[in-house]
Every structure is written in structure tokens, then in C-alpha cells.
Amino acid sequence: METEMTAIAVTPRLHWVGAYDPQLRIFDELYPTRSGTTYNAYLLQLGGKNILFDTVEEHFFDQFHARLTSVCAIADIDLLVTQHTEHDHAGSIGRLLQLNPRLKVYGSQAALRFLGQQLNREFAGEAVKEGQVLELGEGAQLQFVLAPFLHWPDTIFSYLPTEQVLISGDAFGAHFCPAAGRLFDDEVSNFQADFQMYFDTIVRPFKSQVQDALKKALSLDIRTICPSHGPVRRRRVTEALTDYDRWSTLACAEGRRILLLEHSPHGTTRAMGDRVTQRLEAQGCTVVRFKAVELDEARFQDELECADALVIGAATINRDAGPPVWKALVHLSTVTPKNRLALVYGAYGWSGEAVKLIEERLLGQRYKLAAPGVRWQFSPTESDIAACLAQVDALLAAL
Ligand SMILES: Cc1cc2nc3c(=O)[nH]c(=O)nc-3n(C[C@H](O)[C@H](O)[C@H](O)COP(=O)(O)O)c2cc1C
């Protein structure tokens, strides 16, 4: 039986030396967790070297330190690999460097830069390259795989051929906290919902980068995946790879698809939406309409990823677009849109800010506007309608 502060052997030469955080309910002040999380760090003892992969959130330094020193003195750590420099994994590097100033840090070029900006102190670092193999001595090797944007730009994976282990950073992770002493997927209750939630909230904006990383991972012989949060996978490895492949593959219906998001308290903007829809459908487009105030967020996210264009009809409310519109537009950055082309229109009474503010949000998310937005006061005139439909024609031409 493991005690709470003991390292856990993943293989005879690789130990988990991370920390449990069962109390955490909202990770990063953003994402809910059901059972907390773990901050996973691993110590490899191979080829006469002690190599540490990642650290933990600084508040958990004592747990980490106890587990780490149950296997190896801090002064004896030869190398530290930072797989990405987010605070929950790099947050204890500063304290480690105080204890072992000769510690050399390996990471991507971006990781070393970010770490320098976080620590504001000198340290010995070496930037790793795609596929670089580090000879550890006694024939043992460590291989680096660049995995940018999974989910930070500085992310790398580390592959240990002798152990057939992929240390994967946040990819394949889950905010799930096993009971103390437990670590592996075959020792814990089903955490598939947490695994999927993790993908949806953290990895989903980077689907094309997931596909790139998967191609590299699939060329490796992997028996165990060691992520930086949640259970280590030694039983359901293929399932994790398959899930990531499926979730990062866009499965969209054939044909031109337009997502129309509407907010229209008095119905005028929605009536314009009927005309816009007719025009688009007449040109063979499928129009999927969403009422912002009753948004099915999961469906909206899926449609954002399949839409050839996003059209927004929104009235001005209190010198702004209405809160339901902003709530929906949060999802511009939670998914990987297929095409970033957009159009905005809307009714207003006296000041009319909504169209412009929505356009600014879209431009900030790298959308292109097919035409300048159209707005009108209260009920649209014939010329307002004509202007709006001309705007739709410009969109059709840009598709
Ligand atoms: C609560 C509320 C606040 C509003 N605030 C503004 C405003 O600040 N500026 C403006 O131009 N119009 C404002 N309006 C007027 C609407 O934009 C206008 O009635 C518009 O025609 C409504 O479009 P709809 O029929 O699509 O809902 C407001 C309307 C409501 C209901």
C-alpha cells in the first residue's frame, strides 16, 4: 500500500513524483472539475542519469518534494525537461533551481523563452528539436517530439523507447484526482467524461495541431501514456489515441453551410433573418439558425466548426450587443472554425453600437468580413432590406 507522499513506479525506472489536488473545483478559474486534479511530474532513472519531467503547481511543492526525494536527492537531478511552461507544471522550477542551480533545463525554444520571462533569472537551458534523440548513456535514449499548441505553443512530448512510454504533457490528460496512492487508469473509476471534458475545454481549439501530433505519436511504440493531469494510461492507450483522432477530425455534412446567430427582442432583426435565409437557401446553402437566448452550446460549437460562414443578426441593447450574443461568441475561441468568414446586421433605435462591436470581436478572432455590416433604425425600409441582401450576395461571392 502506497502512503500519500511516496513516489509511484510507472515502470521500474520511471517514477511518478507529482501531487494530488482533490479539493480543486475550478481549474485555472475557468474549467470545472468533478474530483480535483493531479499535477504529474515523472522522474526517469536511466543510463546513470536522473531526469525529471515537469514539476507541479508551486502550492504543491511540498508534496512533490517529498515524493521526488523519496527516489532521488534534488542535488542529484541531472536534467529537467519542461514539456510546456504553464504554471501548474513549471511553477516549481524556480524553487528547484534554487536547490540545484546546476540543473539544466531542456524544452522547446519557446519554452525556454517563456521560462526566462517567468523566472526573470539566468538558468542553463538547451532547446530541443523535432525528433532529437538524447543519448543518456549505457545505450539508453530519450526522444523529443514537438507538439506545438497542445495546448501551448511551447509544448513537447518526450518518448522513452526503453520504457515504451510517451510523456505527453497536457494532451491525453484529464482533471481527475485518484485516491492517494492510486495513479493508473485500471485502478480508478471511469473517468471518460473528465477525459472528454478536458479535450473539449482545453484541446478542442487546436484540432489541426492534434492531428499533426497524432501522426507523430502513432509512429512510436507506446505501451503507456503519462499525461500531466489525471491517470496514467497503461490499459486504455489505444482508446485514448482513437478518441483524440475522432474528436479532432471535423465531420461536416457536404454542401455550403451557413450558421445564423440571432438576437432580436422585438423580432425586427429576426424578420430580416428570414429574408437573409431565403436568399442563402435560394443559392443552395443550408442555413442553421440559432436563437442566442436559447443557445444549445454544444450544437453551436459543432456548427461553428462546420460553417462556411457565420452570419450574425443582432439588435442594439444598452449601447451594446445583448448579453446572449456575447455568451455565444465566447465559442469563437473554444473551437477550431472551418472557415472564418462572417457578416453582421441588426436593428437599433438611436445609437446602434451592436453591429460594429460584433464586427470588432470577429476581426479580433481572425474572421474576415464579407461586407461592411448593415444596420437600420427600428423597422427596415426597402433600401435597408436591399442593402442587407446586397451584403448577403457579397458573402455568397466570397464563399
Ligand atoms: C432593453 C433595450 C435596450 C435598448 N437599448 C438601445 C440602445 O442603447 N441603443 C439603441 O440604438 N437602441 C436600443 N434599443 C432599441 C432596439 O435596438 C430597437 O428597438 C431595435 O429595433 C430592436 O430590434 P429587434 O426588433 O430586432 O429586437 C434597446 C431596446 C431594448 C429592448
Coordinates of C-alpha atoms and ligand atoms in Angstrom, one line a residue:
M1 CA 0.0 0.0 0.0
E2 CA 1.4 3.4 -1.0
T3 CA 1.5 6.1 1.5
E4 CA 0.4 9.5 0.4
M5 CA 3.9 11.0 0.0
T6 CA 5.6 8.1 -1.8
A7 CA 6.6 8.1 -5.4
I8 CA 4.7 5.6 -7.6
A9 CA 6.6 3.4 -10.0
V10 CA 5.2 3.6 -13.6
T11 CA 8.0 1.3 -14.7
P12 CA 10.9 0.1 -12.6
R13 CA 12.9 3.1 -13.9
L14 CA 10.2 5.8 -14.2
H15 CA 8.5 7.2 -11.1
W16 CA 5.5 9.5 -10.7
V17 CA 6.6 12.2 -8.3
G18 CA 3.6 14.6 -8.8
A19 CA 0.9 15.9 -6.5
Y20 CA -2.8 15.3 -5.8
D21 CA -5.2 18.2 -5.6
P22 CA -8.5 16.7 -4.7
Q23 CA -10.0 20.0 -3.4
L24 CA -9.8 21.9 -6.7
R25 CA -13.2 22.5 -8.2
I26 CA -12.4 25.1 -10.9
F27 CA -9.2 24.7 -12.7
D28 CA -7.4 28.0 -13.8
E29 CA -10.5 29.9 -12.7
L30 CA -12.0 28.5 -15.9
Y31 CA -12.9 24.8 -16.1
P32 CA -14.9 22.8 -13.6
T33 CA -13.6 19.6 -12.2
R34 CA -15.6 16.8 -10.6
S35 CA -12.9 15.4 -8.4
G36 CA -10.0 17.8 -8.5
T37 CA -6.8 17.1 -10.5
T38 CA -3.3 15.9 -10.2
Y39 CA -0.1 17.7 -11.3
N40 CA 2.0 14.9 -12.8
A41 CA 5.8 15.0 -12.7
Y42 CA 7.9 12.0 -13.6
L43 CA 11.5 11.0 -12.6
L44 CA 13.4 8.7 -15.0
Q45 CA 16.5 6.9 -13.7
L46 CA 18.3 5.6 -16.7
G47 CA 21.8 5.4 -18.1
G48 CA 23.2 6.6 -14.8
K49 CA 21.1 9.8 -15.1
N50 CA 18.2 11.3 -13.1
I51 CA 15.9 13.1 -15.5
L52 CA 12.8 15.0 -14.2
F53 CA 9.9 15.7 -16.5
D54 CA 7.9 18.7 -15.4
T55 CA 7.2 19.9 -11.9
V56 CA 4.0 20.9 -10.1
E57 CA 1.9 24.0 -9.2
E58 CA 4.0 25.9 -6.7
H59 CA 1.5 25.5 -3.8
F60 CA 2.0 21.7 -4.1
F61 CA 5.8 21.9 -3.9
D62 CA 6.0 20.1 -0.5
Q63 CA 4.1 17.0 -1.8
F64 CA 6.2 17.0 -5.0
H65 CA 9.5 17.5 -3.0
A66 CA 8.6 14.6 -0.6
R67 CA 7.9 12.2 -3.5
L68 CA 10.8 13.3 -5.5
T69 CA 13.3 13.0 -2.7
S70 CA 11.9 9.6 -1.8
V71 CA 13.6 8.5 -5.0
C72 CA 16.4 10.9 -5.7
A73 CA 18.1 13.9 -3.9
I74 CA 17.4 17.2 -5.6
A75 CA 21.1 17.8 -6.0
D76 CA 21.4 14.5 -8.0
I77 CA 18.9 15.5 -10.7
D78 CA 20.8 15.9 -13.9
L79 CA 18.2 17.2 -16.3
L80 CA 14.8 18.8 -16.2
V81 CA 12.6 18.6 -19.2
T82 CA 9.8 21.2 -19.3
Q83 CA 7.1 19.9 -21.6
H84 CA 5.3 23.2 -21.5
T85 CA 5.7 26.1 -19.2
E86 CA 2.2 26.6 -17.8
H87 CA 2.4 27.4 -14.1
D88 CA 0.8 24.1 -13.0
H89 CA 3.8 22.2 -14.4
A90 CA 6.6 24.8 -14.4
G91 CA 5.6 26.5 -11.2
S92 CA 8.1 24.7 -9.0
I93 CA 11.1 25.1 -11.4
G94 CA 12.2 28.3 -9.7
R95 CA 12.5 26.5 -6.3
L96 CA 14.2 23.5 -7.8
L97 CA 16.8 25.8 -9.4
Q98 CA 17.4 27.4 -6.0
L99 CA 18.1 24.0 -4.6
N100 CA 20.1 22.7 -7.6
P101 CA 21.4 25.7 -9.6
R102 CA 23.4 23.5 -12.0
L103 CA 20.2 21.8 -13.2
K104 CA 20.0 22.0 -16.9
V105 CA 16.6 22.6 -18.4
Y106 CA 15.5 21.1 -21.7
G107 CA 12.5 22.3 -23.6
S108 CA 11.4 23.8 -26.9
Q109 CA 12.9 27.2 -27.9
A110 CA 9.6 28.8 -26.9
A111 CA 9.5 27.0 -23.5
L112 CA 13.0 28.3 -22.6
R113 CA 11.9 31.8 -23.6
F114 CA 8.7 31.6 -21.6
L115 CA 10.5 30.2 -18.6
G116 CA 13.0 33.0 -18.8
Q117 CA 10.2 35.5 -18.8
Q118 CA 8.6 33.7 -15.8
L119 CA 11.7 33.3 -13.7
N120 CA 13.5 36.5 -14.6
R121 CA 16.8 34.9 -13.8
E122 CA 19.5 33.1 -15.6
F123 CA 19.5 29.3 -16.0
A124 CA 21.2 26.7 -18.1
G125 CA 18.9 25.7 -20.9
E126 CA 19.0 23.7 -24.1
A127 CA 16.4 24.0 -26.9
V128 CA 15.3 20.6 -28.3
K129 CA 14.5 20.0 -32.0
E130 CA 11.9 17.8 -33.6
G131 CA 12.8 14.1 -33.3
Q132 CA 16.0 14.9 -31.4
V133 CA 17.4 11.9 -29.5
L134 CA 19.3 12.5 -26.3
E135 CA 21.8 9.7 -25.5
L136 CA 21.6 9.1 -21.8
G137 CA 24.5 6.6 -21.5
E138 CA 24.5 2.8 -21.4
G139 CA 22.6 2.8 -24.7
A140 CA 19.6 4.5 -23.2
Q141 CA 17.8 7.2 -25.2
L142 CA 15.2 9.9 -24.8
Q143 CA 13.4 11.2 -27.8
F144 CA 11.7 14.6 -28.1
V145 CA 8.6 15.2 -30.2
L146 CA 7.5 18.8 -30.9
A147 CA 3.7 19.2 -30.3
P148 CA 3.1 22.9 -30.6
F149 CA -0.2 24.2 -29.4
L150 CA -1.2 21.1 -27.4
H151 CA -2.2 23.3 -25.9
W152 CA 0.5 26.0 -25.5
P153 CA 2.9 27.0 -28.3
D154 CA 5.9 25.6 -26.4
T155 CA 4.6 22.1 -25.9
I156 CA 6.8 19.0 -26.5
F157 CA 6.2 15.3 -25.8
S158 CA 9.0 13.0 -24.6
Y159 CA 9.3 9.4 -25.7
L160 CA 11.2 6.8 -23.7
P161 CA 11.9 3.9 -26.1
T162 CA 13.2 1.6 -23.4
E163 CA 10.0 2.0 -21.4
Q164 CA 7.7 2.4 -24.4
V165 CA 6.3 5.4 -22.5
L166 CA 5.1 8.7 -24.0
I167 CA 5.2 11.6 -21.6
S168 CA 2.5 13.7 -23.3
G169 CA 2.1 16.9 -21.3
D170 CA -1.5 18.1 -21.2
A171 CA -2.5 16.0 -24.2
F172 CA -4.4 12.9 -23.1
G173 CA -4.8 14.4 -19.7
A174 CA -7.9 14.7 -17.5
H175 CA -8.8 16.7 -14.5
F176 CA -9.5 13.7 -12.3
C177 CA -7.9 13.0 -8.9
P178 CA -7.4 9.4 -8.0
A179 CA -7.4 8.4 -4.3
A180 CA -4.0 8.9 -2.7
G181 CA -1.6 6.1 -3.7
R182 CA -3.5 5.4 -7.0
L183 CA -2.5 6.6 -10.4
F184 CA -3.3 4.2 -13.2
D185 CA -6.4 4.0 -15.4
D186 CA -7.0 0.4 -14.3
E187 CA -7.1 1.5 -10.6
V188 CA -9.7 4.3 -10.8
S189 CA -13.3 4.6 -11.6
N190 CA -14.4 5.5 -15.1
F191 CA -13.0 9.0 -16.0
Q192 CA -14.0 9.1 -19.6
A193 CA -16.4 12.1 -19.0
D194 CA -13.5 14.0 -17.4
F195 CA -11.2 13.0 -20.3
Q196 CA -13.6 14.2 -22.9
M197 CA -14.3 17.4 -20.9
Y198 CA -10.6 18.1 -20.8
F199 CA -10.4 17.7 -24.6
D200 CA -13.4 19.9 -25.1
T201 CA -12.3 22.7 -22.9
I202 CA -8.5 22.7 -23.4
V203 CA -7.6 20.9 -26.6
R204 CA -10.5 21.5 -28.9
P205 CA -9.4 24.9 -30.2
F206 CA -6.3 23.1 -31.7
K207 CA -7.8 20.3 -33.7
S208 CA -5.4 20.5 -36.6
Q209 CA -2.4 20.5 -34.3
V210 CA -3.8 17.4 -32.6
Q211 CA -3.8 15.7 -35.9
D212 CA -0.2 16.7 -36.5
A213 CA 0.9 15.4 -33.1
L214 CA -1.1 12.2 -33.5
K215 CA 0.7 11.3 -36.8
K216 CA 4.0 11.6 -34.9
A217 CA 2.7 9.6 -31.9
L218 CA 1.4 6.8 -34.0
S219 CA 4.9 6.2 -35.4
L220 CA 6.0 5.3 -31.8
D221 CA 5.6 2.1 -30.0
I222 CA 3.6 3.2 -26.9
R223 CA 2.6 1.0 -24.1
T224 CA 2.0 3.7 -21.5
I225 CA 0.9 7.4 -21.8
C226 CA 1.9 9.6 -18.9
P227 CA 0.0 12.9 -19.2
S228 CA 0.5 15.9 -17.0
H229 CA -3.0 15.7 -15.3
G230 CA -5.0 12.7 -14.2
P231 CA -4.5 9.0 -14.5
V232 CA -1.5 7.4 -16.3
R233 CA -2.8 5.1 -19.1
R234 CA -1.5 1.6 -19.2
R235 CA -4.6 -0.2 -20.1
R236 CA -6.6 2.0 -22.5
V237 CA -3.8 3.5 -24.5
T238 CA -5.2 2.8 -28.0
E239 CA -8.6 4.2 -26.9
A240 CA -7.1 7.5 -25.9
L241 CA -5.3 7.8 -29.3
T242 CA -8.5 6.9 -31.1
D243 CA -10.7 9.3 -29.1
Y244 CA -8.3 12.1 -29.9
D245 CA -8.3 11.2 -33.5
R246 CA -12.1 11.1 -33.7
W247 CA -12.6 14.3 -31.7
S248 CA -10.1 16.2 -33.7
T249 CA -11.5 15.2 -37.1
L250 CA -14.1 17.5 -38.5
A251 CA -17.2 15.5 -39.6
C252 CA -19.2 18.0 -41.6
A253 CA -22.1 17.4 -44.0
E254 CA -21.5 18.1 -47.7
G255 CA -22.5 21.5 -49.2
R256 CA -22.3 25.1 -48.2
R257 CA -23.4 25.6 -44.6
I258 CA -24.2 29.0 -43.0
L259 CA -24.6 29.5 -39.3
L260 CA -27.0 32.3 -38.5
L261 CA -26.9 33.5 -34.9
E262 CA -29.8 35.9 -33.9
H263 CA -30.7 38.1 -31.1
S264 CA -33.9 40.1 -31.7
P265 CA -36.0 41.0 -28.6
H266 CA -38.7 42.7 -30.8
G267 CA -38.4 40.5 -33.8
T268 CA -37.3 43.1 -36.5
T269 CA -33.8 41.6 -36.9
R270 CA -35.2 38.1 -37.0
A271 CA -37.6 39.1 -39.8
M272 CA -34.6 40.3 -41.7
G273 CA -33.1 36.9 -40.9
D274 CA -36.0 35.3 -42.7
R275 CA -35.1 37.2 -45.9
V276 CA -31.4 36.5 -45.5
T277 CA -32.1 32.8 -45.1
Q278 CA -34.3 32.8 -48.2
R279 CA -31.6 34.4 -50.2
L280 CA -28.9 32.0 -49.0
E281 CA -31.2 28.9 -49.5
A282 CA -32.1 30.1 -53.0
Q283 CA -28.4 29.8 -53.7
G284 CA -28.2 26.2 -52.4
C285 CA -26.9 27.0 -48.9
T286 CA -28.0 25.2 -45.8
V287 CA -28.8 27.8 -43.1
V288 CA -28.7 26.6 -39.5
R289 CA -30.3 29.3 -37.3
F290 CA -29.6 29.7 -33.6
K291 CA -31.6 31.9 -31.2
A292 CA -28.8 33.3 -29.0
V293 CA -31.0 33.4 -25.9
E294 CA -31.8 29.7 -26.1
L295 CA -28.4 28.5 -27.3
D296 CA -27.6 24.8 -27.3
E297 CA -23.9 25.5 -26.8
A298 CA -22.6 22.1 -27.8
R299 CA -24.5 22.1 -31.1
F300 CA -23.5 25.7 -31.7
Q301 CA -19.8 24.7 -31.2
D302 CA -20.2 21.9 -33.7
E303 CA -21.9 24.1 -36.2
L304 CA -19.2 26.8 -35.8
E305 CA -16.7 24.1 -36.8
C306 CA -18.6 23.1 -39.9
A307 CA -19.9 26.5 -41.1
D308 CA -18.6 28.0 -44.3
A309 CA -19.7 31.4 -42.9
L310 CA -21.1 32.9 -39.7
V311 CA -23.9 35.4 -40.0
I312 CA -25.0 37.4 -37.0
G313 CA -28.2 39.4 -36.8
A314 CA -28.3 41.3 -33.5
A315 CA -30.2 44.3 -32.2
T316 CA -28.5 47.0 -30.1
I317 CA -29.3 46.7 -26.4
N318 CA -27.9 49.3 -23.9
R319 CA -25.3 50.7 -26.3
D320 CA -24.0 47.1 -26.9
A321 CA -25.0 43.8 -28.4
G322 CA -27.1 41.8 -26.0
P323 CA -25.5 39.5 -23.4
P324 CA -26.8 36.3 -25.1
V325 CA -24.8 37.3 -28.2
W326 CA -21.6 37.8 -26.2
K327 CA -22.2 34.5 -24.4
A328 CA -22.5 32.7 -27.7
L329 CA -19.4 34.5 -29.2
V330 CA -17.2 33.1 -26.4
H331 CA -17.2 30.0 -28.5
L332 CA -15.3 31.6 -31.3
S333 CA -12.2 30.7 -29.3
T334 CA -13.3 27.4 -27.9
V335 CA -13.4 25.6 -31.2
T336 CA -11.5 25.2 -34.5
P337 CA -13.7 27.0 -37.0
K338 CA -13.6 25.6 -40.5
N339 CA -13.9 29.0 -42.2
R340 CA -13.5 32.4 -40.7
L341 CA -15.9 34.4 -42.9
A342 CA -18.6 36.5 -41.4
L343 CA -21.4 39.0 -41.9
V344 CA -23.3 41.2 -39.3
Y345 CA -26.5 43.2 -39.4
G346 CA -29.1 44.4 -37.0
A347 CA -31.8 46.8 -36.0
Y348 CA -31.3 49.7 -33.5
G349 CA -33.2 52.6 -32.0
W350 CA -31.0 55.6 -31.5
S351 CA -27.3 54.7 -31.1
G352 CA -26.8 51.4 -32.9
E353 CA -23.5 50.0 -31.5
A354 CA -24.1 46.3 -31.8
V355 CA -23.1 45.7 -35.4
K356 CA -19.8 47.5 -35.0
L357 CA -18.9 45.9 -31.7
I358 CA -19.7 42.4 -33.0
E359 CA -17.6 43.1 -36.1
E360 CA -14.7 44.1 -33.9
R361 CA -15.0 40.9 -31.9
L362 CA -15.0 38.8 -35.1
L363 CA -11.9 40.6 -36.5
G364 CA -10.2 40.0 -33.2
Q365 CA -10.8 36.3 -33.7
R366 CA -9.3 36.5 -37.2
Y367 CA -12.6 36.3 -39.1
K368 CA -12.9 38.2 -42.4
L369 CA -16.0 40.3 -43.0
A370 CA -17.6 39.6 -46.4
A371 CA -19.0 43.1 -46.4
P372 CA -19.4 46.0 -44.0
G373 CA -22.3 45.5 -41.6
V374 CA -25.7 46.9 -42.3
R375 CA -27.9 48.4 -39.5
W376 CA -31.2 50.3 -39.6
Q377 CA -33.4 52.2 -37.2
F378 CA -36.4 50.3 -35.9
S379 CA -38.3 48.9 -39.0
P380 CA -36.1 48.5 -42.1
T381 CA -37.0 50.5 -45.2
E382 CA -36.9 48.9 -48.7
S383 CA -33.4 50.4 -49.1
D384 CA -32.3 48.8 -45.8
I385 CA -33.6 45.5 -47.0
A386 CA -31.8 45.9 -50.3
A387 CA -28.6 46.8 -48.5
C388 CA -28.8 43.8 -46.3
L389 CA -29.4 41.4 -49.2
A390 CA -26.6 43.0 -51.2
Q391 CA -24.4 42.2 -48.2
V392 CA -25.6 38.6 -48.4
D393 CA -24.7 38.5 -52.1
A394 CA -21.2 39.7 -51.2
L395 CA -21.0 36.8 -48.7
L396 CA -22.1 34.3 -51.4
A397 CA -19.5 35.6 -53.7
A398 CA -16.8 35.2 -51.1
L399 CA -17.7 31.6 -50.2
Ligands
LIG1 C1 -33.7 46.8 -23.3 C2 -33.4 47.6 -24.6 C3 -32.4 48.5 -24.6 C4 -32.1 49.1 -25.8 N1 -31.0 49.9 -25.9 C5 -30.7 50.5 -27.1 C6 -29.6 51.3 -27.2 O1 -28.8 51.5 -26.3 N2 -29.3 51.9 -28.4 C7 -30.1 51.7 -29.5 O2 -29.8 52.2 -30.5 N3 -31.2 51.0 -29.4 C8 -31.6 50.4 -28.2 N4 -32.7 49.7 -28.1 C9 -33.7 49.7 -29.2 C10 -33.6 48.5 -30.1 O3 -32.3 48.3 -30.6 C11 -34.6 48.6 -31.2 O4 -35.9 48.6 -30.6 C12 -34.4 47.6 -32.3 O5 -35.3 47.9 -33.3 C13 -34.8 46.2 -31.7 O6 -34.5 45.3 -32.7 P1 -35.3 43.9 -32.7 O7 -36.7 44.2 -33.2 O8 -34.5 43.0 -33.6 O9 -35.3 43.4 -31.3 C14 -33.0 49.0 -26.9 C15 -34.0 48.1 -26.8 C16 -34.2 47.4 -25.7 C17 -35.4 46.4 -25.6

